[in-house]
């Protein structure tokens, strides 16, 4: 389709060529009518034919000055008859100018000019004694119809171009909207990938970093503790690679059920991470409703990230995770008893990522210090729309 349009565009005549052809047509038609030598006080002469050439030449500027071309054509017609040249009618000489004026949006000018030309012609012909029934009853209808046809043709062509321009504009806006939607989808996908990688790797790398410090501090002093720390680093890194593979698989197949990878029922595995940092993690899971897969995965990621932040930033010794539902929403809270600033209170992406996850599902997430410690609270609706 696009190639076909390009071929059509190449085949289309340029505007100047169209104007030149119209000008040649006007000159030839008027010259033929003048050559008939009907009426007038003078026989056909070079001046009359030169006048025909002049009206044709006006077509070369009809696009830039349609009103001027119309006025000059009408005045030239009056001057032609005043000089006594052979009759050429009134509709034929001004038809091209009327068409051009209507084509380029000068419809009122075209109608007024046509009316004035007809009125002046009738007035002078009747004064000169021509038969009223012949002039008004016979010739007038033909002149009016020809002028009206020229104006209607020009205005119809203008309307068609306007419609085509509107259609092109709509097509451009539609294409632009599709591009914007594609960019938005790409941005959303990039955010999803960033969140998944941050959540899947951030937790375990925090554990690895913590136990690497333990191993370094106990190296040469406590061989059993060093070995235990290294064993945990090895097992954690193995889980990291497994988690990363599952995350990549999920990203490659977005239609896969996230429950097969992530579930709130797996939060018990976070106890080991917290315990390694010296934090006693209590779990209170009061979920009686079967969670939608997206909510289940989101809830696990929020709890995982909140616990990771506690391990990395909190100076407390206890943390508590509460999950409960009332059939309409799932409520989560993760609290530690550490003093001072809350976890991830700087420029990190942990809390921002958790909030994005919750808001993606139509929920909310807040994080801040409370009387019991730093708390992350999330409310996730269980009714998910596709």
Coordinates of C-alpha atoms in Angstrom, one line a residue:
X1 CA 0.0 0.0 0.0
X2 CA 2.8 2.4 0.9
X3 CA 4.7 1.6 -2.3
X4 CA 1.5 2.1 -4.3
X5 CA 1.0 5.6 -2.8
X6 CA 4.6 6.4 -3.7
X7 CA 4.1 5.4 -7.3
X8 CA 0.9 7.5 -7.5
X9 CA 2.8 10.4 -6.0
X10 CA 5.5 10.1 -8.7
X11 CA 2.9 9.9 -11.4
X12 CA 1.0 13.0 -10.2
X13 CA 1.7 16.2 -12.2
X14 CA 3.4 19.1 -10.3
X15 CA 1.1 22.1 -9.6
X16 CA 2.8 24.3 -12.1
X17 CA 2.2 21.8 -14.9
X18 CA -1.5 21.6 -14.0
X19 CA -1.8 25.4 -14.0
X20 CA 0.0 25.5 -17.4
X21 CA -2.4 23.0 -18.8
X22 CA -5.5 24.9 -17.6
X23 CA -4.0 28.1 -19.0
X24 CA -3.5 26.5 -22.4
X25 CA -7.0 25.1 -22.3
X26 CA -8.5 28.6 -21.6
X27 CA -6.5 30.1 -24.4
X28 CA -7.4 27.5 -26.9
X29 CA -11.2 27.5 -26.1
X30 CA -11.4 31.3 -26.2
X31 CA -9.3 31.5 -29.4
X32 CA -11.7 29.1 -31.1
X33 CA -14.8 31.0 -29.9
X34 CA -13.2 34.3 -31.0
X35 CA -12.3 32.8 -34.4
X36 CA -16.0 32.2 -35.1
X37 CA -16.5 35.9 -35.4
X38 CA -20.0 36.1 -34.0
X39 CA -21.3 39.5 -33.0
X40 CA -19.2 42.5 -32.0
X41 CA -18.2 45.6 -34.0
X42 CA -14.8 44.2 -35.0
X43 CA -13.7 41.1 -36.7
X44 CA -11.3 38.7 -35.0
X45 CA -7.9 40.4 -34.7
X46 CA -4.6 39.7 -33.0
X47 CA -5.7 41.9 -30.0
X48 CA -8.6 39.7 -29.3
X49 CA -6.4 36.6 -29.5
X50 CA -3.9 38.3 -27.3
X51 CA -6.6 38.9 -24.7
X52 CA -7.3 35.1 -24.8
X53 CA -3.6 34.4 -24.2
X54 CA -3.7 36.9 -21.3
X55 CA -6.6 35.1 -19.6
X56 CA -4.8 31.8 -20.0
X57 CA -1.6 33.3 -18.6
X58 CA -3.5 34.3 -15.4
X59 CA -3.9 30.7 -14.6
X60 CA -0.2 30.5 -13.8
X61 CA -0.8 32.6 -10.6
X62 CA -4.2 31.3 -9.7
X63 CA -2.9 29.4 -6.6
X64 CA -1.2 32.4 -5.0
X65 CA -3.6 35.1 -6.0
X66 CA -7.0 33.5 -6.8
X67 CA -9.0 36.7 -5.9
X68 CA -6.8 38.9 -8.0
X69 CA -7.1 36.5 -11.0
X70 CA -10.9 36.5 -10.6
X71 CA -11.1 40.3 -10.5
X72 CA -8.7 40.8 -13.4
X73 CA -10.6 38.2 -15.5
X74 CA -14.0 39.9 -14.9
X75 CA -12.6 43.4 -15.6
X76 CA -10.8 42.0 -18.7
X77 CA -14.1 40.6 -19.9
X78 CA -15.8 44.0 -19.5
X79 CA -12.9 45.7 -21.4
X80 CA -13.1 43.1 -24.1
X81 CA -16.8 43.8 -24.8
X82 CA -16.3 47.5 -24.5
X83 CA -13.7 47.4 -27.3
X84 CA -16.3 45.7 -29.6
X85 CA -14.5 42.4 -30.1
X86 CA -16.5 39.3 -31.2
X87 CA -18.8 37.7 -28.7
X88 CA -17.4 35.0 -26.4
X89 CA -20.3 34.8 -24.0
X90 CA -19.8 35.6 -20.3
X91 CA -19.5 32.1 -18.7
X92 CA -16.7 30.6 -20.8
X93 CA -14.1 33.4 -20.2
X94 CA -14.6 33.5 -16.4
X95 CA -15.2 29.7 -15.8
X96 CA -11.6 28.9 -15.0
X97 CA -11.2 31.9 -12.7
X98 CA -14.4 31.0 -10.8
X99 CA -13.2 27.4 -10.5
X100 CA -9.8 28.6 -9.2
X101 CA -11.3 30.9 -6.7
X102 CA -13.6 28.3 -5.3
X103 CA -10.9 25.7 -5.3
X104 CA -8.7 27.8 -3.0
X105 CA -11.4 28.9 -0.6
X106 CA -12.7 32.1 -2.1
X107 CA -16.2 30.8 -2.6
X108 CA -18.0 34.0 -1.7
X109 CA -15.8 36.0 -4.1
X110 CA -16.6 33.5 -6.8
X111 CA -20.4 33.7 -6.3
X112 CA -20.4 37.5 -6.0
X113 CA -18.2 37.9 -9.2
X114 CA -20.4 35.5 -11.1
X115 CA -23.5 37.4 -10.1
X116 CA -21.9 40.8 -11.0
X117 CA -20.8 39.5 -14.4
X118 CA -24.2 38.1 -15.3
X119 CA -26.0 41.3 -14.0
X120 CA -23.7 43.6 -16.0
X121 CA -24.1 41.5 -19.1
X122 CA -27.9 41.4 -18.9
X123 CA -28.0 45.1 -18.2
X124 CA -26.0 46.2 -21.2
X125 CA -27.4 43.7 -23.6
X126 CA -31.0 44.7 -22.8
X127 CA -30.1 48.4 -23.1
X128 CA -28.6 47.7 -26.5
X129 CA -32.0 46.4 -27.5
X130 CA -31.4 42.6 -27.6
X131 CA -34.5 40.5 -27.3
X132 CA -35.5 40.0 -23.7
X133 CA -36.9 36.5 -24.1
X134 CA -33.7 35.4 -25.9
X135 CA -31.3 36.9 -23.5
X136 CA -33.1 36.0 -20.3
X137 CA -35.2 33.0 -21.3
X138 CA -32.7 31.2 -23.4
X139 CA -29.1 32.2 -22.8
X140 CA -29.2 33.1 -19.1
X141 CA -29.8 29.6 -17.9
X142 CA -26.8 28.2 -19.8
X143 CA -24.5 30.9 -18.4
X144 CA -25.7 30.4 -14.9
X145 CA -25.4 26.6 -15.0
X146 CA -21.8 26.8 -16.5
X147 CA -20.7 29.3 -13.8
X148 CA -22.4 27.3 -11.1
X149 CA -20.8 24.1 -12.3
X150 CA -17.3 25.7 -12.3
X151 CA -17.8 27.0 -8.8
X152 CA -19.2 23.7 -7.5
X153 CA -16.4 21.8 -9.1
X154 CA -13.7 24.0 -7.5
X155 CA -15.4 23.9 -4.1
X156 CA -15.8 20.1 -4.3
X157 CA -12.2 19.7 -5.1
X158 CA -11.2 21.9 -2.1
X159 CA -13.5 19.9 0.1
X160 CA -12.0 16.7 -1.0
X161 CA -8.5 17.9 -0.3
X162 CA -9.6 19.0 3.1
X163 CA -11.1 15.6 3.8
X164 CA -7.9 13.9 2.6
X165 CA -5.7 16.2 4.7
X166 CA -7.9 15.4 7.7
X167 CA -7.6 11.7 7.0
X168 CA -3.8 12.1 6.7
X169 CA -3.7 14.0 10.0
X170 CA -5.8 11.4 11.7
X171 CA -3.5 8.7 10.4
X172 CA -0.4 10.6 11.6
X173 CA -2.0 11.1 15.1
X174 CA -3.0 7.4 15.2
X175 CA 0.6 6.3 14.3
X176 CA 1.9 8.7 16.9
X177 CA -0.4 7.3 19.5
X178 CA 0.7 3.8 18.6
X179 CA 4.3 4.8 19.0
X180 CA 3.6 6.4 22.4
X181 CA 1.8 3.3 23.5
X182 CA 4.6 1.1 22.4
X183 CA 7.1 3.4 24.2
X184 CA 4.9 3.2 27.3
X185 CA 4.8 -0.6 27.1
X186 CA 8.6 -0.7 26.6
X187 CA 9.1 1.6 29.6
X188 CA 6.7 -0.6 31.7
X189 CA 8.5 -3.7 30.7
X190 CA 11.9 -2.2 31.6
X191 CA 10.6 -1.2 35.0
X192 CA 9.2 -4.7 35.5
X193 CA 12.6 -6.2 34.6
X194 CA 14.4 -3.8 36.9
X195 CA 12.1 -4.6 39.8
X196 CA 12.5 -8.4 39.2
X197 CA 16.2 -8.2 39.0
X198 CA 16.5 -5.9 42.0
X199 CA 14.2 -8.1 44.1
X200 CA 15.6 -11.5 43.1
X201 CA 19.3 -10.6 43.4
X202 CA 19.2 -7.9 46.0
X203 CA 18.0 -10.2 48.8
X204 CA 20.6 -12.9 48.3
X205 CA 23.5 -10.6 47.5
X206 CA 22.8 -8.9 50.9
X207 CA 23.1 -12.3 52.6
X208 CA 26.3 -13.1 50.7
X209 CA 27.8 -9.7 51.6
X210 CA 26.9 -10.2 55.3
X211 CA 28.4 -13.6 55.6
X212 CA 31.5 -12.6 53.6
X213 CA 32.1 -10.1 56.4
X214 CA 31.5 -12.8 59.0
X215 CA 34.0 -15.1 57.2
X216 CA 36.6 -12.4 57.0
X217 CA 36.3 -11.4 60.6
X218 CA 36.6 -15.1 61.9
X219 CA 39.3 -16.1 59.4
X220 CA 42.2 -17.6 61.4
X221 CA 40.3 -17.3 64.7
X222 CA 37.2 -19.5 64.4
X223 CA 37.6 -22.1 61.7
X224 CA 34.1 -23.6 62.3
X225 CA 32.4 -20.2 62.0
X226 CA 34.4 -19.4 58.9
X227 CA 33.5 -22.7 57.2
X228 CA 29.8 -22.2 58.1
X229 CA 29.8 -18.7 56.6
X230 CA 31.5 -19.9 53.4
X231 CA 29.0 -22.8 53.2
X232 CA 26.1 -20.4 53.5
X233 CA 27.7 -18.1 50.9
X234 CA 27.9 -21.1 48.5
X235 CA 24.3 -22.2 49.1
X236 CA 23.0 -18.7 48.8
X237 CA 24.8 -18.0 45.6
X238 CA 23.4 -21.3 44.2
X239 CA 19.9 -20.1 45.2
X240 CA 20.7 -16.8 43.6
X241 CA 21.4 -18.4 40.2
X242 CA 18.3 -20.6 40.5
X243 CA 16.2 -17.5 41.4
X244 CA 17.7 -15.6 38.5
X245 CA 17.0 -18.4 36.1
X246 CA 13.4 -18.5 37.3
X247 CA 13.0 -14.7 37.0
X248 CA 14.4 -14.7 33.4
X249 CA 12.1 -17.5 32.5
X250 CA 9.2 -15.6 33.9
X251 CA 10.1 -12.5 32.0
X252 CA 10.5 -14.4 28.7
X253 CA 7.1 -16.0 29.2
X254 CA 4.9 -13.3 30.7
X255 CA 1.8 -15.4 30.4
X256 CA 3.2 -18.0 32.9
X257 CA 1.5 -18.2 36.2
X258 CA 3.7 -16.4 38.7
X259 CA 2.6 -18.7 41.5
X260 CA 4.9 -21.4 40.1
X261 CA 7.9 -19.1 40.9
X262 CA 6.8 -16.8 43.7
X263 CA 4.4 -17.3 46.6
X264 CA 3.7 -15.7 49.9
X265 CA 3.8 -19.2 51.4
X266 CA 7.5 -19.2 50.8
X267 CA 8.3 -16.3 53.2
X268 CA 9.5 -18.9 55.8
X269 CA 12.7 -19.1 53.8
X270 CA 13.5 -15.5 54.8
X271 CA 13.9 -16.6 58.4
X272 CA 17.4 -18.0 57.6
X273 CA 18.5 -14.7 56.1
X274 CA 17.3 -12.7 59.1
X275 CA 18.8 -15.1 61.6
X276 CA 22.2 -14.9 59.9
X277 CA 22.0 -11.1 60.5
X278 CA 21.1 -11.7 64.2
X279 CA 17.4 -10.8 63.7
X280 CA 14.6 -13.0 65.0
X281 CA 11.9 -13.0 62.3
X282 CA 8.3 -13.7 63.5
X283 CA 5.7 -14.6 60.9
X284 CA 2.0 -14.2 61.3
X285 CA 0.2 -15.5 58.2
X286 CA -3.5 -15.3 58.5
X287 CA -4.5 -15.7 54.8
X288 CA -7.6 -17.7 54.3
X289 CA -8.4 -16.7 50.7
X290 CA -6.7 -18.2 47.7
X291 CA -4.7 -15.3 46.4
X292 CA -4.6 -14.4 42.8
X293 CA -1.3 -15.3 41.3
X294 CA -0.3 -11.7 40.6
X295 CA -1.1 -10.6 44.2
X296 CA 0.7 -13.7 45.7
X297 CA 3.9 -12.9 43.7
X298 CA 3.7 -9.2 44.5
X299 CA 3.2 -9.9 48.2
X300 CA 6.2 -12.2 48.4
X301 CA 8.4 -9.6 46.6
X302 CA 7.3 -6.9 49.0
X303 CA 8.0 -9.0 52.1
X304 CA 11.3 -10.1 50.7
X305 CA 12.4 -6.6 49.9
X306 CA 11.3 -5.3 53.3
X307 CA 13.2 -8.1 55.1
X308 CA 16.2 -7.4 52.9
X309 CA 16.2 -3.8 53.9
X310 CA 16.0 -4.8 57.6
X311 CA 19.0 -7.0 57.2
X312 CA 21.0 -4.3 55.4
X313 CA 20.0 -1.2 57.4
X314 CA 18.3 -2.0 60.7
X315 CA 20.1 -2.1 64.0
X316 CA 17.2 -4.0 65.7
X317 CA 17.1 -7.6 66.9
X318 CA 13.5 -8.5 66.1
X319 CA 11.2 -8.2 63.0
X320 CA 7.7 -9.2 62.4
X321 CA 5.8 -10.0 59.2
X322 CA 2.0 -10.0 59.3
X323 CA -0.2 -11.0 56.4
X324 CA -4.0 -11.1 56.6
X325 CA -6.9 -10.8 54.3
X326 CA -10.6 -9.9 54.6
X327 CA -11.8 -11.4 51.3
X328 CA -11.4 -8.0 49.5
X329 CA -7.8 -6.9 50.2
X330 CA -4.6 -8.5 51.5
X331 CA -2.9 -6.4 54.2
X332 CA 0.8 -6.8 54.8
X333 CA 3.1 -5.2 57.4
X334 CA 6.8 -5.7 58.0
X335 CA 8.2 -4.1 61.2
X336 CA 11.5 -4.1 62.9
X337 CA 12.4 -2.8 66.4
X338 CA 15.6 -1.0 65.4
X339 CA 16.2 2.6 66.5
X340 CA 17.3 5.6 64.3
X341 CA 16.7 6.0 60.6
X342 CA 14.6 3.4 58.8
X343 CA 15.9 1.0 56.2
X344 CA 16.5 2.2 52.7
X345 CA 15.8 5.8 53.7
X346 CA 18.4 7.1 51.3
X347 CA 18.5 7.1 47.5
X348 CA 17.9 3.4 47.0
X349 CA 15.2 1.8 44.9
X350 CA 13.8 -0.7 47.4
X351 CA 10.8 1.2 48.8
X352 CA 10.1 2.8 45.4
X353 CA 10.1 -0.6 43.8
X354 CA 7.7 -2.0 46.4
X355 CA 5.4 1.0 46.0
X356 CA 5.4 0.5 42.2
X357 CA 4.5 -3.1 42.6
X358 CA 1.6 -2.3 44.9
X359 CA 0.3 0.5 42.7
X360 CA 0.5 -1.7 39.6
X361 CA -2.1 -3.9 41.2
X362 CA -4.2 -0.9 42.3
X363 CA -3.0 -1.1 45.9
X364 CA -1.0 1.2 48.2
X365 CA 2.2 1.0 50.1
X366 CA 3.6 3.2 52.9
X367 CA 6.9 3.1 54.7
X368 CA 8.0 5.0 57.7
X369 CA 9.0 5.0 61.4
X370 CA 6.3 4.2 63.9
X371 CA 6.3 3.7 67.6
X372 CA 7.1 0.1 67.3
X373 CA 9.9 0.6 64.7
X374 CA 10.2 1.1 61.0
X375 CA 7.2 -0.3 59.2
X376 CA 6.3 -1.1 55.7
X377 CA 2.5 -1.5 55.1
X378 CA 0.9 -2.6 51.9
X379 CA -2.8 -3.1 50.9
X380 CA -3.3 -5.2 47.8
X381 CA -6.8 -5.6 46.3
X382 CA -7.7 -9.3 45.7
X383 CA -10.0 -8.5 42.7
X384 CA -7.7 -8.0 39.8
X385 CA -8.8 -6.7 36.4
X386 CA -7.1 -7.9 33.2

